Structure formats: C-alpha cells, structure tokens
C-alpha positions as a printed NumPy array, in Angstrom:
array([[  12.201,  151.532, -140.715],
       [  12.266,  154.714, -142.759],
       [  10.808,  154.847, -146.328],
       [  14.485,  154.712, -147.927],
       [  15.5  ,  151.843, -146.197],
       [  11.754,  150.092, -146.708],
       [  11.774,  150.354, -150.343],
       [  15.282,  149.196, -150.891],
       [  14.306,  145.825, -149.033],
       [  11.373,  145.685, -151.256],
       [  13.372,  146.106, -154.472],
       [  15.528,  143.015, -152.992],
       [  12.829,  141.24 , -152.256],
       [  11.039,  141.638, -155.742],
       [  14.704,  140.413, -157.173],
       [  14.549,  137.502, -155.406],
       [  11.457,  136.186, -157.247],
       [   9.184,  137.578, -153.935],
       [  11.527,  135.139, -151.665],
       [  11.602,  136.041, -148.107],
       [  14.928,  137.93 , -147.429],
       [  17.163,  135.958, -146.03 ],
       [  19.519,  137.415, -143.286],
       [  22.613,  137.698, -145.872],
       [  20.473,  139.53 , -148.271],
       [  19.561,  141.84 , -145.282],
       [  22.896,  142.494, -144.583],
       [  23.675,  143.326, -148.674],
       [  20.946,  146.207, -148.504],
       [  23.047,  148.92 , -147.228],
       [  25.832,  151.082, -148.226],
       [  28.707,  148.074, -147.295],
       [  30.379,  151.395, -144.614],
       [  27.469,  152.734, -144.321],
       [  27.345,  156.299, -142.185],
       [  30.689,  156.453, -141.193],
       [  30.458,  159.274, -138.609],
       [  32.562,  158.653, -135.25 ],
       [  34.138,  155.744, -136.525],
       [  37.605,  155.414, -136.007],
       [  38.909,  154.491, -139.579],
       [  36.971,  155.448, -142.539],
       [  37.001,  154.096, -145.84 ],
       [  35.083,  156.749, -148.221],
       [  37.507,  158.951, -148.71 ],
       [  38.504,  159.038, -152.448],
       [  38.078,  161.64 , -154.737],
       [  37.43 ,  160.791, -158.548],
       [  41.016,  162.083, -159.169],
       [  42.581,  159.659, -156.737],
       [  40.546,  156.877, -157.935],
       [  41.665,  157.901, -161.266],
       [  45.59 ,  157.229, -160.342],
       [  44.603,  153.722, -158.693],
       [  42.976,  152.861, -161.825],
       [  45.775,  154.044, -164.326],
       [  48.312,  152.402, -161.719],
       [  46.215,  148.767, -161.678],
       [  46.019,  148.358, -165.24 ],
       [  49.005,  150.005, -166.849],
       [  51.449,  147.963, -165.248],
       [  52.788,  144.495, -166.549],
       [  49.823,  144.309, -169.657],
       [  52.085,  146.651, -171.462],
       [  55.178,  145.508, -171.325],
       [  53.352,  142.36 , -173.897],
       [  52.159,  144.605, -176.353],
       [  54.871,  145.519, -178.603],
       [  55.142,  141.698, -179.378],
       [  51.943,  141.465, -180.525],
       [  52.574,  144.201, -183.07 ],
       [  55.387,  142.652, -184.138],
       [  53.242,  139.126, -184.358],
       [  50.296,  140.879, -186.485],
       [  51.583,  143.997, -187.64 ],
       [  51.27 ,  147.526, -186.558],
       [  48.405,  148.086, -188.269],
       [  46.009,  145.669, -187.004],
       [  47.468,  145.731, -183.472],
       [  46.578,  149.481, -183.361],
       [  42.877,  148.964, -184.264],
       [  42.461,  146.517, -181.74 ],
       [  44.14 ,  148.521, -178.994],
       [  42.3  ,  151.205, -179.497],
       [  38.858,  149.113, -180.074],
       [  39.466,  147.539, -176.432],
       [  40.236,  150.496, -175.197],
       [  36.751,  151.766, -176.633],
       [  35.04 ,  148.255, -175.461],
       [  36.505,  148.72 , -172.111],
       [  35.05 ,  152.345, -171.323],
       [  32.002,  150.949, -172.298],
       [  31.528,  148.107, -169.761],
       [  32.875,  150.249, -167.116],
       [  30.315,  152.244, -168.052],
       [  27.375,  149.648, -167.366],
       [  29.696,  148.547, -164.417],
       [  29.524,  152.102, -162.449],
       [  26.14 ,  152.555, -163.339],
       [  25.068,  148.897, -161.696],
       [  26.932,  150.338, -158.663],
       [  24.943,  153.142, -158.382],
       [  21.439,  151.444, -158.908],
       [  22.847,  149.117, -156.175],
       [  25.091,  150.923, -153.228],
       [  25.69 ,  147.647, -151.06 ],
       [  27.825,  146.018, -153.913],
       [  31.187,  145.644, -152.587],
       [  32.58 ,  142.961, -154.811],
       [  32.165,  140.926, -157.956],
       [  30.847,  138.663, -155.082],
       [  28.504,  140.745, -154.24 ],
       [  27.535,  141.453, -157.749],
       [  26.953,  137.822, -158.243],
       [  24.826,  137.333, -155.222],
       [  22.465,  139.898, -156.24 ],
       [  22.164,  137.988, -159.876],
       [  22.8  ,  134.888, -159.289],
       [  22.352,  134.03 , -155.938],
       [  24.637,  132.763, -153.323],
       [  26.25 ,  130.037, -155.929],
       [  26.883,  133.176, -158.015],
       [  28.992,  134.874, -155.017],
       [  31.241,  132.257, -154.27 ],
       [  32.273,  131.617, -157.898],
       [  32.863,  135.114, -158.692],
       [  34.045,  136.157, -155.012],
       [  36.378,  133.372, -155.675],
       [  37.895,  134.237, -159.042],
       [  38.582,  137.681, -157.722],
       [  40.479,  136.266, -155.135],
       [  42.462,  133.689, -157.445],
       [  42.963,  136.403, -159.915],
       [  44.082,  139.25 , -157.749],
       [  47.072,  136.661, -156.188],
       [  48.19 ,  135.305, -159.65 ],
       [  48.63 ,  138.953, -160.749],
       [  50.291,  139.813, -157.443],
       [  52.488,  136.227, -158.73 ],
       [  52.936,  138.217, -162.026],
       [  53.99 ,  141.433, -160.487],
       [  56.337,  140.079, -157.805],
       [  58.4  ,  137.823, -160.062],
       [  58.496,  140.827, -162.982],
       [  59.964,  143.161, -159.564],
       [  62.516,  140.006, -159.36 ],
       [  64.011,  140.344, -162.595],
       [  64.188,  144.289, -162.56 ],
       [  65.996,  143.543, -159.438],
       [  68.218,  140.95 , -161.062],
       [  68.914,  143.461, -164.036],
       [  69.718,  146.313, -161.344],
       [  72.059,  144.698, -159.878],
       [  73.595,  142.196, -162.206],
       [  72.847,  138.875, -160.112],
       [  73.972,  139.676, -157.213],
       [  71.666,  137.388, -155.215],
       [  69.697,  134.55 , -156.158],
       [  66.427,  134.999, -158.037],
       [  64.69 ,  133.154, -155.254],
       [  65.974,  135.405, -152.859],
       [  65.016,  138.642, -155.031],
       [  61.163,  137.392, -154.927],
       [  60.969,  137.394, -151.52 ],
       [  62.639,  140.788, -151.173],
       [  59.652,  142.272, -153.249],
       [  56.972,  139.869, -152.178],
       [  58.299,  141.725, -148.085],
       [  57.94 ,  145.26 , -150.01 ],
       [  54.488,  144.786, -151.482],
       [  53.355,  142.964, -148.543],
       [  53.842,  146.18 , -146.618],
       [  52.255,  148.554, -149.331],
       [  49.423,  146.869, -149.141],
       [  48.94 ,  147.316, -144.938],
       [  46.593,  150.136, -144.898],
       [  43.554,  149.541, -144.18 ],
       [  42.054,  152.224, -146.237],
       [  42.699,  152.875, -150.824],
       [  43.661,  156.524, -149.471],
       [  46.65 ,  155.87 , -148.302],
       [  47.783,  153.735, -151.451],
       [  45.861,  156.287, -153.709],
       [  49.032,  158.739, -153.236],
       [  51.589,  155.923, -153.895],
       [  48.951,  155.569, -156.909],
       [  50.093,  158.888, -158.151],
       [  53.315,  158.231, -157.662],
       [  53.148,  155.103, -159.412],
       [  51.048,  156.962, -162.918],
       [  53.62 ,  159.113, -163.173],
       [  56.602,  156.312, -163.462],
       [  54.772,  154.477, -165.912],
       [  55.595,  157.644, -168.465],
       [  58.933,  157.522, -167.994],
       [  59.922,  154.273, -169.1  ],
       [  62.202,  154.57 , -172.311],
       [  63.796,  153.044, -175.089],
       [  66.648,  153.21 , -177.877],
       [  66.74 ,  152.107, -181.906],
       [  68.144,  148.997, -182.964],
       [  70.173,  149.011, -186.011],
       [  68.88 ,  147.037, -188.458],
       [  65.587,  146.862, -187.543],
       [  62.175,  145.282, -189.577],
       [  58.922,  147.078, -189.31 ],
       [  56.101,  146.41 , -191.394],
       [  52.222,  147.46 , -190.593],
       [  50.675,  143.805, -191.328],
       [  51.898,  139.934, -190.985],
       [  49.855,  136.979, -192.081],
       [  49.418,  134.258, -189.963],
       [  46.907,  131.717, -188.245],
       [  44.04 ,  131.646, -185.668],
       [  46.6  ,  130.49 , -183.456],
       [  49.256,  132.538, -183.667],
       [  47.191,  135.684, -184.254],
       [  44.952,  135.045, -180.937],
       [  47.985,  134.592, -178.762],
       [  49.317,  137.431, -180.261],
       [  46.408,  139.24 , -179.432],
       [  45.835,  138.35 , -175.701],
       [  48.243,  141.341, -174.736],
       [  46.409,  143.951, -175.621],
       [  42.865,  141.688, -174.781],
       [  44.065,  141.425, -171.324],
       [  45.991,  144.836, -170.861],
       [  42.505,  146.605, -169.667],
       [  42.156,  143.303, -167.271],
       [  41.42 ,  145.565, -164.421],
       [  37.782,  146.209, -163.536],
       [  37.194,  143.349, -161.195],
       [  38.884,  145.884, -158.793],
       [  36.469,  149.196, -159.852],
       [  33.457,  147.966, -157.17 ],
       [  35.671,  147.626, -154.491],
       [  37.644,  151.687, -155.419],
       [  33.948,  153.052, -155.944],
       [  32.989,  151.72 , -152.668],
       [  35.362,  153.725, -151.133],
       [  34.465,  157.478, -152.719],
       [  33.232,  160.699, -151.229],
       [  31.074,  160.479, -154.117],
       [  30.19 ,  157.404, -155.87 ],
       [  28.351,  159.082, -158.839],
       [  31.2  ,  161.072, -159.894],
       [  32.682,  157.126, -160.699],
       [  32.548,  157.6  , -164.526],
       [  35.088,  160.381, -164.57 ],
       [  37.794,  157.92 , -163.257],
       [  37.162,  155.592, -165.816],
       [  37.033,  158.278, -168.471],
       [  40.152,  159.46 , -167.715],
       [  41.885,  155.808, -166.972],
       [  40.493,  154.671, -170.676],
       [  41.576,  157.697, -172.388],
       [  45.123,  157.617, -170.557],
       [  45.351,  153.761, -170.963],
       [  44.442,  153.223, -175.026],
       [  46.478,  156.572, -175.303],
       [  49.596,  155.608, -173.834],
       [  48.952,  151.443, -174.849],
       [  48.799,  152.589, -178.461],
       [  52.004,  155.648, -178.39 ],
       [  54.3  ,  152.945, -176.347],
       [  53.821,  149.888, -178.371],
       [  54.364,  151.625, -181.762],
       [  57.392,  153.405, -180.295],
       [  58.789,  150.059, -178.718],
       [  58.228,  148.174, -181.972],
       [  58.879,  151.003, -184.547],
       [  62.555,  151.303, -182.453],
       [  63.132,  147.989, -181.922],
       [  61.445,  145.804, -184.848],
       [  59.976,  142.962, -185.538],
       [  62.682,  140.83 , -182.733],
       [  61.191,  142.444, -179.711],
       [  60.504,  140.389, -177.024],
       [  58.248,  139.746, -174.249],
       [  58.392,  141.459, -171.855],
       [  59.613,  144.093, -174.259],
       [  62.418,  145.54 , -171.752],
       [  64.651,  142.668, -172.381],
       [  64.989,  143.836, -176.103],
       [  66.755,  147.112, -175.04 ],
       [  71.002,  147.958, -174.506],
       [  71.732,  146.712, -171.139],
       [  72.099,  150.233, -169.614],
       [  68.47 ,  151.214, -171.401],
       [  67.08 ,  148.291, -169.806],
       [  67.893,  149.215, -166.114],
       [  66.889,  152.518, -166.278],
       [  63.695,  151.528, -167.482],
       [  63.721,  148.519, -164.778],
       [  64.512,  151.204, -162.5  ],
       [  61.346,  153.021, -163.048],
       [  59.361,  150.447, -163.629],
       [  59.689,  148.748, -160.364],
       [  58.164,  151.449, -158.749],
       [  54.946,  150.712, -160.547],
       [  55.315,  146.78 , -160.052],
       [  55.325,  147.38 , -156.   ],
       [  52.469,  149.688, -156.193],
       [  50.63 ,  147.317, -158.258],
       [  51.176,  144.098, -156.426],
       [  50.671,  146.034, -153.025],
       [  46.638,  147.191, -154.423],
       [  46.108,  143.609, -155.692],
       [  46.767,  141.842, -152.239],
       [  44.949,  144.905, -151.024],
       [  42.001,  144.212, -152.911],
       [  42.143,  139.974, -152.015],
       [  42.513,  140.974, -148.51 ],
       [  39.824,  143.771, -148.575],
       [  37.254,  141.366, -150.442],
       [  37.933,  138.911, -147.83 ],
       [  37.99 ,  141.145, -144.532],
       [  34.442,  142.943, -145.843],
       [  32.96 ,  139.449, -146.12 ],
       [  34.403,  137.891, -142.624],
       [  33.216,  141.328, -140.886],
       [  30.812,  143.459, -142.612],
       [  28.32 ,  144.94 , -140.17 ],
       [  30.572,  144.473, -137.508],
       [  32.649,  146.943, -135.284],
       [  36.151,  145.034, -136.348],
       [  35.428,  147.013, -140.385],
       [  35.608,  150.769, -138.585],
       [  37.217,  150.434, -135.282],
       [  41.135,  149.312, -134.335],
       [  39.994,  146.221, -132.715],
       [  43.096,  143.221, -132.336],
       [  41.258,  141.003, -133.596],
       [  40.569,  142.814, -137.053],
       [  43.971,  144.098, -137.117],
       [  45.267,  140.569, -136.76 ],
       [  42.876,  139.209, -139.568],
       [  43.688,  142.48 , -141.517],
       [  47.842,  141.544, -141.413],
       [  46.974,  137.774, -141.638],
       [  44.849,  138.396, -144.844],
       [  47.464,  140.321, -146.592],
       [  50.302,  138.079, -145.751],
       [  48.267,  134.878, -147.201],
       [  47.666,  136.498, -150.291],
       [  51.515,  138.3  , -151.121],
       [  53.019,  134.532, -149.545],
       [  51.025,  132.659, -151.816],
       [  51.605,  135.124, -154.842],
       [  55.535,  134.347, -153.514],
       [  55.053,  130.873, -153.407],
       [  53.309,  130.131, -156.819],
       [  55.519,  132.487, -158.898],
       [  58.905,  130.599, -157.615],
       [  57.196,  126.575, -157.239],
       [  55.497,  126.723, -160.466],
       [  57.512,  126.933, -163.513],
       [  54.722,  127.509, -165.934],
       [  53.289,  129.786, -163.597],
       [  53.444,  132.745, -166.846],
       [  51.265,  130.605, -168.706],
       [  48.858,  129.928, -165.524],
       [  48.365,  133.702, -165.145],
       [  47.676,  133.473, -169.005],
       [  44.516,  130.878, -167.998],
       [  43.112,  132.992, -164.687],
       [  43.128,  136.112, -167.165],
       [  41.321,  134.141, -169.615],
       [  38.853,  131.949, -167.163],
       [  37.854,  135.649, -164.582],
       [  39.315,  138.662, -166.531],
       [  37.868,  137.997, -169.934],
       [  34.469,  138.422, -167.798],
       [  35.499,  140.952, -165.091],
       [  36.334,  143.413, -167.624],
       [  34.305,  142.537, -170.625],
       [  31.327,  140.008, -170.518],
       [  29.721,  140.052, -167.005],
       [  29.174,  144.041, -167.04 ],
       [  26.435,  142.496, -170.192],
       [  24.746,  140.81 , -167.812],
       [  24.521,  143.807, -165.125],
       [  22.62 ,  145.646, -167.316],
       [  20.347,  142.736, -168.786],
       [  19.353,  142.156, -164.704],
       [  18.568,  145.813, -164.394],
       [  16.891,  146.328, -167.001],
       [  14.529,  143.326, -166.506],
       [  13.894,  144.528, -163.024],
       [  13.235,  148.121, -163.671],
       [  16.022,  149.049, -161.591],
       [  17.938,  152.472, -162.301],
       [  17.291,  155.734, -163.613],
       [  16.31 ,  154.954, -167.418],
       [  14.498,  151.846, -166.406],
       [  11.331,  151.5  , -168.935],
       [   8.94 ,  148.519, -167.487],
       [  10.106,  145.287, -166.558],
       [  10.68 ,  142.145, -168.228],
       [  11.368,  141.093, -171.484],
       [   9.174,  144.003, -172.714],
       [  11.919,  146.125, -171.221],
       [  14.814,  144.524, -173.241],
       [  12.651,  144.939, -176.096],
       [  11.834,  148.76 , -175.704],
       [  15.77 ,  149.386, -175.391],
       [  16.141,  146.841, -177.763],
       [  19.602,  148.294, -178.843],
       [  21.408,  148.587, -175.486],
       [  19.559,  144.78 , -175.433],
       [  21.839,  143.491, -178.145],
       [  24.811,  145.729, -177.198],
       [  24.514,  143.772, -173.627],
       [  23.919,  140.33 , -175.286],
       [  27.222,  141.015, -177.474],
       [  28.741,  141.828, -174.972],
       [  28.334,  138.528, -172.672],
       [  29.006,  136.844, -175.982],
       [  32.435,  138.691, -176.294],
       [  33.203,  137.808, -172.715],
       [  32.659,  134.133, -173.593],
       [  34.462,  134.044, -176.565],
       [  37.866,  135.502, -175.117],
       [  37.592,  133.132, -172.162],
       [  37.539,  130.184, -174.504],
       [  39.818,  131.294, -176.931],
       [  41.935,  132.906, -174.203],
       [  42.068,  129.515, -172.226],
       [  42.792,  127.707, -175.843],
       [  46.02 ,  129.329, -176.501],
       [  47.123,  129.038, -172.84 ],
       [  46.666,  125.336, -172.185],
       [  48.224,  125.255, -175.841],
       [  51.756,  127.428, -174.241],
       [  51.536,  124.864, -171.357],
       [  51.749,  121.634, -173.861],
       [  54.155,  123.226, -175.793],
       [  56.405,  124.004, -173.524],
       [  56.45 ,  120.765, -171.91 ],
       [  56.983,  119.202, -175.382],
       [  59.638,  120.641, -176.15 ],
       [  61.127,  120.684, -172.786],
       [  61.279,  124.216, -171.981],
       [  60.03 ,  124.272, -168.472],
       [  62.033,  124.966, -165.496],
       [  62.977,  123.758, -162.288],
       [  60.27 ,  125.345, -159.313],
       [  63.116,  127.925, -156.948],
       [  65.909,  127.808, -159.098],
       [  68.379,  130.979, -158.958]])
C-alpha cells in the first residue's frame, strides 16, 4: 500500500472514532471510477463547461414556470430580494458542497456523503431521499411534457396516453451510461430555456408589494425556495469530471445564469401579465403564445426528466456494482441492471404522476422533506464535519477548538443547517395544508383520467 492510499485509510479510520474499517468503508476510500485506463466505458469525461449546461438544464426547468405567481402573491418587490438572496444562499452551499468533494474523492452520492457523517443509517436515509426525490421530479417533469403535448396538439389523445408518450422519450434520454452523452442534449436544453416568451394582457395589475399572512406568503414563497432544488445531483456530475477542482466554475456560472434569468423572467411574466397569472405561468398566455412556448419548453422537460432517472439509476447502479467490472465494462448483466434501473424509475415517475391526483402537492412535500436539505441545510453540516476533523486545505486543529478559531464560517454553517430545517418544516406545513384543502373543498381528481 502506497503512502497516498495509507493515509487516506487513516483519515477514515480517525473519522470513524479509531473504529476498525469495515469492508464498506474500504470500498468508499477511493476515487468511486478510480483509474479508468483500458476500461471500456469511462465516466470522467466532463469538462466544467459541460457540467455547467447539466446544471443550468437540472434546475431551470419546471421551478420557474412557479415564480411569477409568487410575485404576484407578495409583490415584485419582495419576490425579487428573495430570488436573488437564494440565488446568493445557493452559490454558497454549493460552495461548501464542492469543496467537501474535493477533501473527500470517493463521495459519489448524498449517500455517500451521509455514510461518511453519519454512518451507514446516514446513507440509507439520504441515499434514499435522492432516489424518492429524483422520481417525483421525473413525476413533475413527465406530466408538465403531457400538458405541452395536450396544448400542441389540442387534445388529440388522452392525457393518459400523452404521459406515457413522454415517460417512453425520457426513458430513452436517460440510456447512456455516461453524463457526456446527455451533457450535449444539456446544451441543447440551456439554450431552449431562453427562448420561452410571452405577450401583455390588457388590463393588467402590477404593484411591487401585497400584504398578507405567514401562510399565504410561505406558499407563495416555496417557488423561488425550491427553484435552486438541484444540488443533490452536483456529487454525482463532479464525480464524473476530467477535473474535479475546476467544480466551482460550474456552479458559478449555473448561479449567476439561474438568479439572472429567475429574476428577468418572473418580472417580465408578471409585469406582462399581472397580478392573474397562474401557475404554471404558461397557461396565462394567448393560446398561440402558449404553444410556442410549450413548444420550446418541452425540449427542456425531456432533457430534464431523462438526467433525473439518470441520476436514480446511476446512484443505484454505483451502489449494486462499485468496484466491480459490470461499472466499466459492457457486461449483460450490467447492461440489463443499467436498462432495468432506468425503466423502474421513469415507470414509476409514469405511474405516480397519472394514479395520484394530488401528486403536485406530493412533489411539494419531497421538495420540502430532501431538497430543503440537499440544496441548503446539509452542505452546513459538511463543513462542521470537516472542520472538526481537520480535513481540507484551510483546516486549523481539530475539534471544537477548530469551530471556534473559524468561528465565523462556524455560525455561517450552523445558520445554515438551521435554514435547511426551517424550510423543511415550513415547506412540509404549507404542503400537507394544499393536500387538506383540496380535499375539503373537493378539488381532487380522479387517478388516469383523460
């Protein structure tokens, strides 16, 4: 064993409270592809730039299509400040997410992540709300492709029939094994999402602030909250770049596009529209406005869908055959847990979005219970582990002394978890509110109705 490979076992070992490594933890030390000379399929392959486009393409996608509603619910004025303070808030964690990354190359996943700090409880939990999370969005995606296609081409089919149609598109997207191949759909998808468009309503009411209520101000508010709900996927695109370190420029340039575009589109949907827009704002436009915007728009829902049941399937296939031959070589027995993996997770996106009729306000609770902490309150954590283990570059001691020699990144990291927490309750609040609601006042649905 080389000195490299020694001292990274010793770091693990020193994590683990001087525990004997066990043989998962052994398997965790390296690089999860490792030295990927010879091998027939390789996965580190991205440039920043590509990585960039996936990024941009994950999370500006359906969260925008929300936010001009919640202007119109709070006013442009305060909706703009918080857009832009989450977009802010959002570079930020990714920040202390890339740089936990780097101090620890064998992280794959949030599962991965959570083994490392929490052990293997830890792993499961947050392996498993990536999972659950990455199909309801796929759920989200599919059945928002199903009404562009209704729109296109005024009802022509059944609705049912429409979700299948793109659950069968994104299904395929998401077939290679590798993020190169759906990094250049990325692109293609980045650029669509500009070209979306809208028209002035006569008539309309604009004003830049509206009282209201906890309530109403906090559901209003979830769009834009949940519109950067995308960096549960980052380990799992880093793992998979030429160079790792240069992860920060992505993000840079997906937080700057994102709050940028978030903050020029929902002004420009509500300041033409007014304070009637809907949600999903497309459905406020002329009919012939709304399928050309539908039209471009479902280029970016297939893309989307196809990288989440990538990423479910990826997490998944990495866990069932890390270390093995089946990750780099065209074996039939990955290929057939490859295709099998990717077909559970677009059927069951297919399957939930048509059978459940509140199945909106159930993505509103998974973004609440695993986004709220993907993207916001668990990167607090990754750097309140590191820094109480001396791990990484600007490590000072260990332990509490530590926290307290860096004692404002300390309470930056602390707010942070506390942010997390707070937007998962809140978030899950208003949701389970949206659920009663709706059943009170009988406006749910009928599960695979056209």
């Amino acid at each position: 064993m080389d000195k490299k490979s020694h001292s990274k076992e010793a770091q693990v070992t020193a994590i683990a409270d001087d525990t004997p490594i066990s043989v998962e933890s052994k398997r965790l030390v390296a690089d999860v592809f490792g030295d990927e000379d010879g091998h027939d399929i390789k996965y580190k392959t991205l440039s920043w730039q590509l990585v960039a486009a996936l990024m941009i393409t994950e999370i500006v996608s359906n969260g925008m299509l929300t936010l001009p509603n919640a202007m119109a619910a709070v006013g442009i004025v305060p909706s703009l400040v918080l857009t832009i303070f989450l977009g802010v808030f959002a570079l930020f964690t990714a920040k202390l997410l890339v740089d936990f990354k780097l101090n620890h190359p064998e992280v794959h996943n949030m599962g991965d992540a959570g083994y490392i700090m929490f052990g293997p409880i830890g792993r499961e939990v947050l392996s498993l709300g990536s999972i659950i999370f990455a199909v309801f969005a796929v759920g989200a995606l599919v059945l928002t492709g199903q009404q562009a296609l209704t729109v296109l081409t005024n009802n022509a089919l059944c609705a049912s029939i429409f979700l299948v149609i793109v659950t069968v598109a994104v299904f395929l997207l998401s077939l290679p094994r590798t993020l190169q191949r759906l990094s250049w759909l990325g692109l293609c998808s980045a650029v669509f999402i500009g070209l979306s468009g809208t028209n002035p309503i006569p008539g309309r009411t604009v004003v830049a602030t509206v009282p209201t209520n906890f309530y109403q101000a906090f559901l209003a508010i979830t769009g834009p909250v949940f519109a950067y709900a995308g960096h549960f996927v980052f380990f799992i695109l880093i793992s998979e770049m030429r160079r790792p370190e240069d992860a920060m420029k992505a993000a840079w340039v997906l937080q700057g596009f994102a709050t940028t575009f978030y903050a020029v589109f929902s002004v420009v949907v509500y300041v033409y529209i007014g304070s009637t827009v809907e949600s999903p704002a497309l459905f406020s436009l002329s009919p012939i406005w709304v399928k050309i915007t539908f039209a471009f728009g479902l280029v970016n829902f297939l893309i989307t869908g196809a990288l989440y049941t990538h990423t479910a399937a990826k997490l998944a296939f990495v866990r069932l055959f890390r270390g093995t031959s089946h990750l780099h070589t065209h074996t039939a027995r990955g290929w057939a847990a490859w295709l099998a993996l990717c077909l559970a997770a677009s059927a069951s996106a297919c399957v939930l979005a048509a059978a459940v009729p509140i199945f909106a306000d159930l993505v509103g609770i998974t973004a609440s219970l695993f986004a709220s902490w993907y993207t916001y309150g668990i990167a607090g954590f990754f750097w309140l582990f590191d820094a109480y283990h001396g791990i990484g570059k600007r490590a000072r001691g260990r332990g509490l002394a530590a926290w307290q020699r860096r004692w404002g990144m300390a309470a930056l990291a602390g707010a942070t978890v506390l942010a997390g927490a707070f937007m998962c309750v809140a978030g899950t609040y208003v949701s389970v509110k949206l659920i009663v609601d709706a059943y009170r006042e009988g406006l749910v649905g009928k599960p695979f109705t056209c």
